[in-house]
Each structure stands twice: as C-alpha cells, then as structure tokens.
Coordinates of C-alpha atoms in Angstrom, one line a residue:
M1 CA -0.2 0.1 0.2
A2 CA 3.2 2.2 0.6
E3 CA 4.6 1.8 -3.4
H4 CA 0.6 2.7 -4.5
F5 CA 0.2 6.0 -2.3
S6 CA 4.2 6.8 -3.5
N7 CA 3.8 6.0 -6.9
D8 CA 0.3 7.9 -7.3
T9 CA 0.6 11.4 -7.7
K10 CA -3.2 12.5 -6.4
A11 CA -2.9 10.7 -2.9
P12 CA -3.0 12.7 -0.1
L13 CA 0.5 13.3 1.6
L14 CA -0.3 12.1 4.6
P15 CA 1.3 9.1 7.0
V16 CA -0.1 5.9 7.1
Q17 CA -2.0 4.8 10.3
T18 CA -1.3 1.6 10.6
S19 CA -3.7 1.2 14.1
P20 CA -5.8 3.7 16.4
P21 CA -4.0 5.3 18.8
S22 CA -3.7 3.7 22.4
S23 CA -6.5 4.1 24.7
S24 CA -3.9 4.5 27.6
I25 CA -1.4 6.8 25.5
S26 CA -4.3 9.5 25.6
F27 CA -5.5 9.1 28.8
K28 CA -1.9 9.7 29.8
S29 CA -1.4 13.1 27.6
F30 CA -4.5 14.5 29.8
L31 CA -2.7 13.8 32.6
T32 CA -0.8 17.0 32.4
K33 CA 0.1 19.2 35.4
G34 CA -1.6 22.4 34.0
N35 CA -4.8 19.8 33.7
I36 CA -4.0 18.4 37.0
C37 CA -3.4 21.8 38.3
V38 CA -7.1 23.0 36.9
L39 CA -9.1 19.7 38.2
S40 CA -7.4 20.5 42.0
G41 CA -9.6 23.1 42.5
P42 CA -12.9 21.5 41.4
L43 CA -12.1 17.9 43.0
A44 CA -11.2 20.0 46.8
C45 CA -14.7 22.0 46.3
L46 CA -16.9 19.0 44.9
L47 CA -14.6 16.6 48.2
I48 CA -15.9 19.2 50.7
F49 CA -19.6 19.6 49.6
F50 CA -19.8 16.1 49.8
F51 CA -18.4 14.5 52.2
V52 CA -17.3 17.2 55.0
D53 CA -19.5 18.1 57.8
L54 CA -18.0 20.7 59.9
G55 CA -20.9 19.8 63.2
D56 CA -22.7 23.2 63.1
G57 CA -25.6 21.9 61.2
S58 CA -25.4 24.5 58.3
Q59 CA -25.0 23.8 55.1
S60 CA -24.1 27.4 54.1
S61 CA -20.2 26.9 55.8
R62 CA -19.5 23.8 54.4
N63 CA -20.3 25.6 51.0
M64 CA -18.3 28.8 52.1
V65 CA -15.5 26.2 52.8
A66 CA -15.8 24.4 49.7
A67 CA -16.0 27.3 47.1
L68 CA -13.1 28.7 49.2
S69 CA -10.7 26.1 48.5
W70 CA -11.8 25.7 45.2
V71 CA -10.6 29.4 44.8
F72 CA -7.9 28.5 47.1
F73 CA -6.0 25.2 45.2
W74 CA -6.1 27.9 42.0
W75 CA -4.0 31.1 43.7
L76 CA -2.2 28.5 44.8
T77 CA -0.9 26.6 41.3
D78 CA -1.3 29.0 39.0
A79 CA -3.9 27.2 37.5
V80 CA -6.1 30.0 35.7
P81 CA -4.7 33.6 35.4
M82 CA -4.8 34.7 38.9
A83 CA -7.5 37.4 37.9
V84 CA -9.6 34.7 36.5
T85 CA -9.9 32.9 39.6
S86 CA -10.6 35.8 41.4
M87 CA -13.9 36.0 39.5
A88 CA -14.4 32.6 40.4
P89 CA -16.3 34.0 44.5
L90 CA -18.8 35.5 41.4
F91 CA -20.3 32.6 40.0
L92 CA -19.0 29.5 42.9
F93 CA -21.2 32.1 46.0
P94 CA -24.3 32.5 43.9
L95 CA -24.3 28.6 42.7
F96 CA -23.5 27.6 46.7
G97 CA -26.3 29.5 48.5
I98 CA -23.7 31.9 50.2
A99 CA -24.5 35.5 48.5
A100 CA -27.1 36.3 45.9
A101 CA -24.7 37.7 42.8
D102 CA -26.0 41.2 43.0
D103 CA -24.3 41.2 46.4
V104 CA -21.5 39.1 45.6
A105 CA -20.7 41.6 42.8
K106 CA -21.2 45.3 44.6
S107 CA -17.7 43.8 46.8
Y108 CA -15.7 44.0 43.2
M109 CA -16.6 47.9 43.1
D110 CA -16.8 50.1 46.5
D111 CA -14.2 53.6 47.3
V112 CA -11.4 51.2 47.8
I113 CA -10.7 49.7 44.5
A114 CA -12.0 53.6 43.2
L115 CA -8.1 54.1 45.2
V116 CA -6.6 52.3 43.4
L117 CA -8.3 52.4 40.2
G118 CA -7.5 56.4 40.3
S119 CA -3.8 55.7 41.7
F120 CA -3.1 53.1 38.8
I121 CA -4.3 55.0 36.3
L122 CA -1.5 58.1 37.6
A123 CA 1.0 55.7 38.3
L124 CA 0.8 55.0 33.9
A125 CA 1.7 59.0 33.7
V126 CA 4.5 58.6 35.4
E127 CA 5.9 56.4 33.7
H128 CA 5.1 57.4 29.8
Y129 CA 6.5 60.3 30.9
N130 CA 9.6 59.2 32.3
I131 CA 9.5 61.1 35.4
H132 CA 10.6 57.7 37.9
R133 CA 13.7 57.8 35.7
R134 CA 14.2 61.6 36.4
L135 CA 13.4 61.3 40.4
A136 CA 15.3 58.5 40.7
L137 CA 18.9 59.6 39.5
N138 CA 17.9 63.6 41.2
I139 CA 18.2 61.3 43.9
T140 CA 20.7 58.7 43.2
S141 CA 23.2 62.2 42.3
L142 CA 22.1 63.3 45.7
F143 CA 23.5 60.4 47.9
C144 CA 26.6 59.1 45.5
G145 CA 28.6 61.4 47.5
D146 CA 32.3 63.0 46.5
P147 CA 34.3 60.8 46.1
L148 CA 32.2 58.4 46.4
N149 CA 29.9 56.4 49.3
P150 CA 28.4 53.1 48.2
P151 CA 26.5 53.3 51.7
L152 CA 25.4 56.6 50.9
L153 CA 24.5 56.2 47.1
L154 CA 22.7 52.0 48.0
L155 CA 20.9 54.1 50.4
G156 CA 19.4 56.5 47.9
L157 CA 19.1 53.7 45.4
C158 CA 16.5 51.9 48.0
G159 CA 15.2 55.6 49.2
T160 CA 13.9 56.2 46.3
A161 CA 12.7 52.7 45.4
A162 CA 10.2 53.0 48.4
F163 CA 9.6 55.7 48.2
V164 CA 8.1 55.3 44.2
S165 CA 6.6 52.5 45.7
M166 CA 4.6 54.3 48.6
W167 CA 2.8 55.7 45.9
M168 CA 2.0 52.9 43.7
H169 CA 2.1 49.1 43.1
N170 CA 5.1 47.5 45.0
T171 CA 5.3 45.7 41.2
A172 CA 5.6 48.6 39.2
A173 CA 7.5 50.2 41.5
A174 CA 10.3 47.3 41.1
V175 CA 9.5 47.4 37.4
M176 CA 10.3 51.2 37.4
M177 CA 13.2 51.5 39.5
I178 CA 15.5 48.2 38.5
P179 CA 16.5 49.5 34.8
V180 CA 17.5 52.9 36.4
A181 CA 20.2 50.3 39.0
T182 CA 21.2 47.9 36.0
G183 CA 22.0 51.0 34.1
I184 CA 23.4 52.2 37.0
L185 CA 25.6 49.3 37.7
Q186 CA 26.2 48.5 33.9
R187 CA 29.4 50.8 34.2
F188 CA 31.1 47.7 35.8
P189 CA 32.5 45.2 34.2
V190 CA 31.5 41.8 34.0
G191 CA 32.5 38.4 34.2
E192 CA 35.3 37.4 35.4
E193 CA 36.7 41.2 35.0
M194 CA 34.9 41.7 37.7
H195 CA 35.7 42.5 41.5
P196 CA 34.5 41.0 43.9
Q197 CA 33.6 43.8 45.7
V198 CA 32.2 45.1 43.0
K199 CA 29.9 42.0 42.7
K200 CA 29.5 41.8 46.2
F201 CA 27.5 46.0 45.8
C202 CA 25.7 45.0 42.9
K203 CA 24.0 42.4 44.4
G204 CA 23.0 44.7 47.6
V205 CA 21.6 47.4 45.0
I206 CA 19.1 44.6 43.5
L207 CA 18.6 43.1 46.5
G208 CA 17.6 46.4 48.2
V209 CA 15.7 47.8 45.3
I210 CA 13.4 44.6 45.2
Y211 CA 12.8 44.4 49.3
S212 CA 12.7 48.6 49.7
A213 CA 9.9 48.1 47.1
A214 CA 7.6 45.5 49.3
I215 CA 9.1 47.7 52.0
G216 CA 7.6 51.5 50.7
G217 CA 4.4 50.2 50.1
M218 CA 3.5 49.7 53.5
S219 CA 3.7 53.1 54.2
T220 CA 0.4 54.1 52.5
L221 CA -2.5 52.2 50.9
T222 CA -2.4 52.2 47.7
G223 CA 1.3 50.9 47.9
T224 CA -0.1 47.6 48.0
G225 CA -2.8 45.3 47.7
V226 CA -2.8 43.8 51.0
N227 CA -3.6 47.1 52.6
L228 CA -6.7 47.6 50.8
I229 CA -7.7 44.3 51.8
L230 CA -7.4 45.0 55.7
V231 CA -9.0 48.2 55.1
G232 CA -11.8 47.0 52.9
M233 CA -12.3 43.8 55.5
W234 CA -12.0 45.9 58.1
Q235 CA -14.8 48.5 56.2
S236 CA -16.5 45.4 55.8
Y237 CA -17.1 43.3 59.0
F238 CA -17.2 46.3 61.4
P239 CA -18.9 49.1 59.6
E240 CA -20.1 50.9 62.7
E241 CA -16.5 51.9 63.5
K242 CA -14.7 54.4 61.6
A243 CA -12.9 53.5 58.7
I244 CA -9.3 53.3 58.4
S245 CA -8.0 56.3 56.4
F246 CA -4.9 57.2 53.9
S247 CA -4.0 59.6 56.6
S248 CA -4.4 57.8 59.8
W249 CA -2.6 54.6 57.9
F250 CA -0.2 56.6 56.7
L251 CA 0.4 57.5 60.7
F252 CA 1.6 54.3 61.6
G253 CA 2.7 52.8 58.1
F254 CA 5.4 55.0 57.6
P255 CA 7.1 55.1 60.8
L256 CA 6.7 51.2 60.4
A257 CA 8.2 51.6 57.1
L258 CA 10.9 53.9 58.2
L259 CA 11.8 51.2 61.1
I260 CA 12.1 48.0 58.3
F261 CA 13.8 50.4 56.1
F262 CA 16.7 51.3 58.4
A263 CA 16.8 48.1 59.0
L264 CA 17.2 46.4 56.0
W265 CA 19.6 49.4 54.8
A266 CA 22.3 48.0 57.7
I267 CA 21.8 44.7 56.7
L268 CA 23.0 45.0 53.1
C269 CA 25.7 47.2 54.7
F270 CA 26.8 44.6 56.6
F271 CA 26.9 42.0 54.1
Y272 CA 27.2 44.2 50.8
C273 CA 29.5 47.2 51.6
S274 CA 33.4 46.3 52.9
K275 CA 35.8 49.3 53.7
D276 CA 37.6 49.1 50.7
S277 CA 34.5 48.5 48.1
A278 CA 34.8 52.5 47.9
K279 CA 38.2 52.7 46.7
V280 CA 36.7 50.1 44.0
L281 CA 33.9 51.2 43.0
S282 CA 35.4 54.6 42.6
S283 CA 37.1 54.3 39.2
Y284 CA 33.4 53.0 37.7
L285 CA 31.0 55.4 39.7
D286 CA 31.4 59.2 40.6
K287 CA 28.6 62.0 40.3
T288 CA 30.1 62.8 37.4
H289 CA 28.8 60.3 35.2
L290 CA 24.8 60.2 37.0
S291 CA 24.8 64.4 36.1
R292 CA 25.4 63.7 32.7
E293 CA 22.5 61.1 32.0
L294 CA 20.6 63.8 34.0
E295 CA 21.6 66.3 31.6
S296 CA 20.8 63.8 28.6
L297 CA 17.1 64.3 29.8
G298 CA 16.8 67.5 29.0
P299 CA 14.6 69.9 31.3
M300 CA 11.1 69.5 31.8
A301 CA 8.4 69.7 30.0
F302 CA 4.9 71.4 30.8
A303 CA 3.5 67.5 31.0
E304 CA 6.1 66.3 33.3
K305 CA 5.3 69.4 36.1
M306 CA 1.4 69.1 35.4
I307 CA 2.0 65.8 36.2
L308 CA 4.1 66.1 39.3
T309 CA 1.3 68.9 40.9
L310 CA -1.5 66.5 40.5
F311 CA -0.1 64.0 42.5
G312 CA 0.9 66.5 45.3
V313 CA -2.2 67.8 45.3
L314 CA -3.8 64.4 45.5
V315 CA -1.9 63.2 48.0
L316 CA -2.4 66.6 50.2
L317 CA -6.3 65.8 49.4
W318 CA -5.9 62.4 50.6
M319 CA -3.6 63.9 53.8
T320 CA -6.6 66.1 55.1
R321 CA -10.1 64.3 54.0
S322 CA -10.1 63.1 57.2
L323 CA -7.2 64.3 60.2
T324 CA -8.8 63.8 63.5
N325 CA -12.0 64.2 65.6
D326 CA -11.3 67.5 66.9
V327 CA -10.2 67.9 63.1
P328 CA -12.1 66.3 60.5
G329 CA -10.5 67.6 57.6
W330 CA -12.5 68.8 54.1
G331 CA -14.0 65.5 54.0
K332 CA -16.9 66.9 56.8
L333 CA -17.7 69.7 53.6
F334 CA -19.7 66.8 52.3
N335 CA -21.3 65.2 55.4
G336 CA -19.1 62.3 54.9
K337 CA -19.9 61.0 52.2
A338 CA -16.2 61.9 50.1
G339 CA -13.8 58.9 50.4
D340 CA -9.9 58.5 49.3
G341 CA -11.2 56.7 45.6
T342 CA -13.5 59.7 45.3
V343 CA -9.8 62.1 45.1
S344 CA -8.4 59.7 43.4
V345 CA -10.6 58.9 40.3
M346 CA -11.3 62.3 40.3
I347 CA -7.2 63.6 39.7
A348 CA -7.4 60.5 37.2
T349 CA -9.9 62.2 35.2
L350 CA -7.9 65.6 34.8
L351 CA -5.6 63.5 33.3
F352 CA -8.3 62.8 30.2
V353 CA -8.7 66.4 30.5
I354 CA -5.4 68.3 30.9
P355 CA -3.3 69.2 27.7
N356 CA 0.1 68.1 27.4
K357 CA 0.8 70.8 25.1
M358 CA 3.1 67.8 22.9
K359 CA 0.7 67.7 20.4
E360 CA -2.9 69.7 19.3
G361 CA -5.3 68.0 20.7
E362 CA -3.5 65.5 22.7
K363 CA -4.3 65.3 26.7
L364 CA -2.2 63.6 29.2
M365 CA -3.4 60.3 29.4
D366 CA -5.9 58.3 26.9
W367 CA -7.5 55.1 26.8
N368 CA -5.2 53.6 25.4
K369 CA -2.0 54.3 27.8
C370 CA -4.4 52.9 30.0
K371 CA -4.1 49.0 28.7
K372 CA -1.4 47.9 31.4
L373 CA -4.1 48.8 34.1
H374 CA -3.3 45.9 36.5
W375 CA -6.9 44.8 36.2
N376 CA -5.9 41.5 38.3
I377 CA -5.0 42.9 41.0
I378 CA -8.0 45.5 41.2
L379 CA -10.2 41.7 40.5
L380 CA -7.7 40.0 43.3
L381 CA -9.1 43.1 45.6
G382 CA -12.9 42.4 44.7
A383 CA -11.9 38.6 45.4
G384 CA -10.9 39.3 48.8
F385 CA -13.7 41.4 49.8
A386 CA -16.1 39.4 48.2
I387 CA -14.6 36.1 50.8
A388 CA -14.7 38.7 53.8
D389 CA -18.3 38.8 53.1
G390 CA -18.6 34.7 52.6
F391 CA -17.1 34.4 55.4
R392 CA -19.4 36.0 57.8
T393 CA -22.5 35.3 55.6
S394 CA -22.3 32.0 55.6
G395 CA -21.7 31.5 59.1
L396 CA -18.1 30.3 59.1
T397 CA -16.7 32.9 61.3
D398 CA -19.1 31.4 63.7
V399 CA -17.3 27.7 63.2
L400 CA -13.5 29.4 63.2
S401 CA -14.2 30.7 66.5
A402 CA -15.3 27.4 68.1
N403 CA -12.3 25.9 66.8
L404 CA -10.1 28.9 67.9
E405 CA -11.0 28.5 71.5
F406 CA -8.0 26.9 73.1
L407 CA -6.3 30.1 71.8
K408 CA -8.3 32.6 74.3
S409 CA -5.8 32.1 77.3
V410 CA -3.1 32.3 75.2
P411 CA -1.0 36.2 75.7
Y412 CA -1.2 38.5 73.6
L413 CA 2.5 39.5 73.3
A414 CA 3.3 36.1 72.2
I415 CA 0.6 35.9 69.6
A416 CA 1.1 39.1 67.6
P417 CA 4.7 37.4 66.5
L418 CA 3.1 34.3 65.9
V419 CA 0.5 35.3 64.0
C420 CA 2.8 37.7 61.8
L421 CA 5.7 34.7 61.5
V422 CA 3.3 32.5 60.4
S423 CA 1.2 35.0 57.6
G424 CA 4.9 35.5 56.8
T425 CA 5.7 32.2 55.8
I426 CA 2.5 31.5 53.6
T427 CA 3.5 33.8 52.0
E428 CA 6.7 32.2 50.1
F429 CA 4.8 30.0 48.7
T430 CA 1.3 32.2 47.3
S431 CA 0.6 35.7 46.5
N432 CA 0.6 38.3 49.2
N433 CA -2.6 39.6 48.4
A434 CA -4.0 35.8 48.5
T435 CA -2.2 35.3 52.1
A436 CA -4.4 38.0 53.4
T437 CA -7.3 37.4 51.8
L438 CA -7.2 33.5 54.0
V439 CA -6.2 34.6 57.2
V440 CA -7.1 37.8 57.9
P441 CA -11.0 36.9 58.5
I442 CA -9.3 34.4 60.7
L443 CA -7.3 36.5 62.8
V444 CA -11.2 38.5 63.0
E445 CA -12.5 35.7 64.8
L446 CA -9.2 34.7 67.2
A447 CA -9.2 38.7 68.0
K448 CA -13.1 38.0 69.1
L449 CA -12.0 34.7 71.8
M450 CA -8.9 36.6 72.6
K451 CA -10.8 39.9 73.7
L452 CA -8.9 41.5 71.7
H453 CA -9.4 44.7 69.3
P454 CA -9.8 43.4 66.2
L455 CA -6.6 45.8 64.6
L456 CA -4.3 44.0 67.1
L457 CA -4.3 40.9 65.3
M458 CA -5.2 42.2 62.0
I459 CA -2.6 44.6 60.9
P460 CA 0.9 41.9 61.9
G461 CA -1.6 39.3 59.8
A462 CA -2.0 41.5 56.9
I463 CA 1.8 43.4 57.3
G464 CA 3.3 39.6 57.7
A465 CA 2.1 38.6 54.5
Q466 CA 4.1 41.8 52.8
F467 CA 7.7 39.7 54.1
A468 CA 8.0 37.6 50.9
F469 CA 12.1 38.0 51.5
L470 CA 13.4 34.7 51.0
L471 CA 12.1 32.9 47.2
P472 CA 11.7 34.4 44.2
T473 CA 8.6 33.4 43.4
G474 CA 7.4 35.3 46.9
T475 CA 6.2 38.3 45.3
P476 CA 6.5 39.5 41.2
S477 CA 9.0 42.6 42.5
N478 CA 11.2 39.4 43.9
V479 CA 11.1 37.4 40.1
V480 CA 11.8 41.1 38.3
G481 CA 15.1 41.4 40.5
F482 CA 16.0 37.2 40.6
T483 CA 15.7 38.1 36.8
T484 CA 18.9 40.9 36.2
G485 CA 20.8 37.8 36.7
H486 CA 22.8 39.6 39.6
I487 CA 20.9 37.5 42.5
E488 CA 20.3 34.1 43.7
I489 CA 17.9 32.1 46.4
K490 CA 21.1 31.7 48.7
D491 CA 21.8 36.0 48.6
M492 CA 17.9 36.3 49.0
I493 CA 17.7 34.0 51.3
K494 CA 20.7 35.3 53.7
T495 CA 19.7 38.8 53.9
G496 CA 15.6 37.8 53.8
I497 CA 15.5 36.0 56.8
P498 CA 17.6 39.2 59.1
L499 CA 15.0 41.6 57.4
K500 CA 11.9 38.9 58.2
V501 CA 13.1 39.1 62.2
A502 CA 13.8 42.9 62.3
G503 CA 10.3 43.2 60.4
I504 CA 8.5 40.9 63.1
A505 CA 10.3 42.7 65.6
A506 CA 9.1 45.7 64.6
V507 CA 5.7 44.9 63.8
S508 CA 5.5 43.8 67.1
L509 CA 6.8 46.7 69.2
L510 CA 4.6 49.4 66.4
V511 CA 1.0 48.2 67.1
P512 CA 0.5 47.4 70.7
T513 CA 1.9 51.3 71.5
L514 CA 1.8 53.2 68.1
G515 CA -1.3 51.7 66.8
T516 CA -3.3 52.2 70.0
V517 CA -2.8 55.8 69.3
V518 CA -3.3 56.0 65.2
F519 CA -6.7 53.2 65.5
G520 CA -7.7 53.4 69.4
T521 CA -7.3 49.9 70.3
S522 CA -7.3 50.5 73.3
T523 CA -11.4 49.5 72.8
R524 CA -13.1 47.0 71.1
P525 CA -15.4 48.3 68.8
G526 CA -18.9 48.6 70.2
G527 CA -17.2 49.1 73.1

C-alpha cells in the first residue's frame, strides 16, 4: 500500500496510520501538570461539598469552605490566570447559596477599589513621561557622594525605590526602579573581570531595590494590595466603626516602614559594602556620570510638571480628608460622603482633560495608555472583599470561633509575633494578597475569642503577608530582581531571614503602642 501511494500523484500526502491510537497514551496526555492543577480546585470543592461535615448543622458554612478551597487551589497552583481565579466567587457564591449575585458583584467595586483604579492611572502617567527615571537620577546623584560613598549610594537607591512604592503598586515600583539600578550597574565590568567587591555591591543594590519596593508599599494604602484588603475587610466586618483613612494608615505605616527600611539598609551594608568597596567602585562610578545622564533627559516639560502637580494635590487631599476627631478635615464639607477613592478618580479624570502641550489636541493621558492597567490586582481585591463577606454571611466565622477556642488564653505578646510569622511563611508560597485574603478573616475571629481589638491581630497578619523576602516566587517584584542575574536564591535567604526577623520585631513593637494611639485599639469595637 505504501508503494501504491508513492506512485499516485493524486494521493494525499498524509502519514499512513497502521493502528488506532492507544487509549492509554491519550489518557497520559490528558494527565499533564496544567490539567491536574485545573482539576485540583473543582475536585477539592466537590470532596468537601459531599464528604465534609463541619459539625455546626449548617450547609452554608460547609459550602463556603468548598468554594474557598476551589479559589485557594487555583491561586496556589496558578492553574488559570490570577485575575480569572479572582472572578470565581462571582459564580461560586451564588451557585452554592452563599450570597446573591448582586451582593457578590458589589464587592468588586467600592471606594477602596476606586482608590486603586485612580492611583494606577496616575502611576501609568508617571511611567509614560519617564518621571520616575528623572526622580531616581536626581536622588541617586544627591546621595552618591564625592568621593563615592557606597553605603550612601545604596541608601539613595533604596530610598528612591521605597518612595516610589509608596504611591504605586510594589511590582510597578520594582519594574520602574530595576532598569534605573541596572543602568548604574552597567558601568561596572562583567564576567571574570568583575572585582569581588563590585559583585557584592551589585547584589546589594538589586536586593535593596526589590525589598525597598515591598517596604515602601507598607507606608500607604496605595502602596500594596494587602493594605487595601485589610482596610476593606475592616469596613466589611465593622461598618459601624470609624474607617481607616489614607492619613490614619500613613501615621502608623510610615514609622513602621521607616524602622524596617533602616534595618534593611544596615543588613545590606553589613553583607555587601566592605571598607574597601569605595576605592574599587569609585573608578567606575562617580557623580559626574550621574549628572551627565540627568542632563541627557533635558528640562522638565509642561506635561511632567503638571503630572507632578496633580500628584502633589492628590497626596494633599488624601492626607487632609480625615485628620482627627477635633479637626475632621475637608471630608466634613461633604458630610463624610466623599472618600479617598473619590479624589483618586477625580484627579485621574483630570489627566484626560488637561492638554500635554506636545501635540495639538493631545491630553496628558488617553485610554490607549491605560491598556496596561493592573486589572488582575483590582479583581483580586474584589475577590478578597467578597470572601470576607462570605465568611460572615455563611456562618463560617462562628465555626472558626468554636475551633479557635483553645487560643483565647494565649497572651497577646506571644500571639502577635506568631501571627506575623505564620502569615510571613505562607506568603513565601502564594501571593501576598491571597495570603491576606485567607488569613485576615480568621484573625478577626481569633481576636474576638481573645477579647482583643481585631486590628491588634489583623494588622500583624496583613503586614506579615508582605514579608515575602526569601524566595523569588514570593512576589512578582522579587522575580523582577531575580531576572537581572545579579542575585541568587541563597542571597535572598541570607538577606531575607534577618530582614524578616527585624520586620516581625518592628510590627510586634509598634502595633500595641503606636497602633493604639492611631487606631484606638485600647477599646474593642462597640465598646
């Protein structure tokens, strides 16, 4: 038959199939890692739905655990894109009778998410006009020293990354700052010609930038999704209590971040800046090089000045909306109906109205530039708020309370560092936001059992979820630094362990002291 086909010019050029495909081969091809990850969520969900009894006589709480397991396994395995997993509560909760479709959908757009949306658009404007690069070069040139002072230069680079991260998402800040850092490091020789001191300093710079991006984000609500999840859950669980505003979080978060930041700088100087490093590095890098690169950017254009002005106005409005009980801030003018998200979206809207004076009819921003919006983060926040509501409405919080009864006699000084450590360990293996989403509702119930103000445990749990310092996969900003080739996993572990210890110590110190003053945690909600 093969010979017949070879002589027949009209025969189709297809391979001759001598036997049907084996069913076992087809089955093996189906059992790929990707398919197993996809099946893990629904399978865990069905197993819990049919075979688990929580002992409370309520199907709703069991259904919540089943739905949560589906979401958790997909988040953990990256079976589908994170944004897609984050939308799962929109169909799981109504189908399992946990909440009505309208109620779940409302969790995906509130003032906190409006705050993120507006700040993301402003961050895109900063990135589009290269403002971050100008800022980084100015600060780095200021801290470079003459002659070169490596610890001071490291402080400048880390400080810039932390400052940028205060106003935009950690990953975006790392993506912006790593090219600035590598641009400076490119002045050094590579390969075997690289001096050991230079190699160590390069490691310190990259580690400093990615860790500073995480630490700076702790200062403000816009710096990281975890802070927003915490604030959203606080409002969801305790709607009658005073909301955590941008300014109140800053009064607590900035001193906390400052403590951890200087701990990071000390660790980096100890490991990566020896006494002889200044002499070696000065032959490759000095203030003149940085000044020359800054001059190449030219004078600031109208668009850059206008975006910085709008940015300053936004920060001022955030900080003054709600001040103290005696001085309520400008929010009082609107009977408390205006939120931080209100001004965030308002300023973002002005970007589409004000001309950039570069081309006729062109505005500071257009919607094409917004295609890079981090919708995955926005959807993840919505999922977090939906899960928090689901915990409460399904009765799962009551089940957790009963099972955490044994912890109510543990002293706070022991439980707070432990909460931070557990949260900081989980976050090394799953995303910061997913960790906070899963841990914070449990901590609310634990605080009730211990008769503590919930924020005394919610804050350590949320901050601990941001301590992803040991593995590249812990957070996307770690991956950004890891891809430069300057650092290895052992470098992250060597620096990350003491940094994590310092972070847990700082949280354990400030939450029961400064946190009591800022958030009024000396009295329980409703007390």
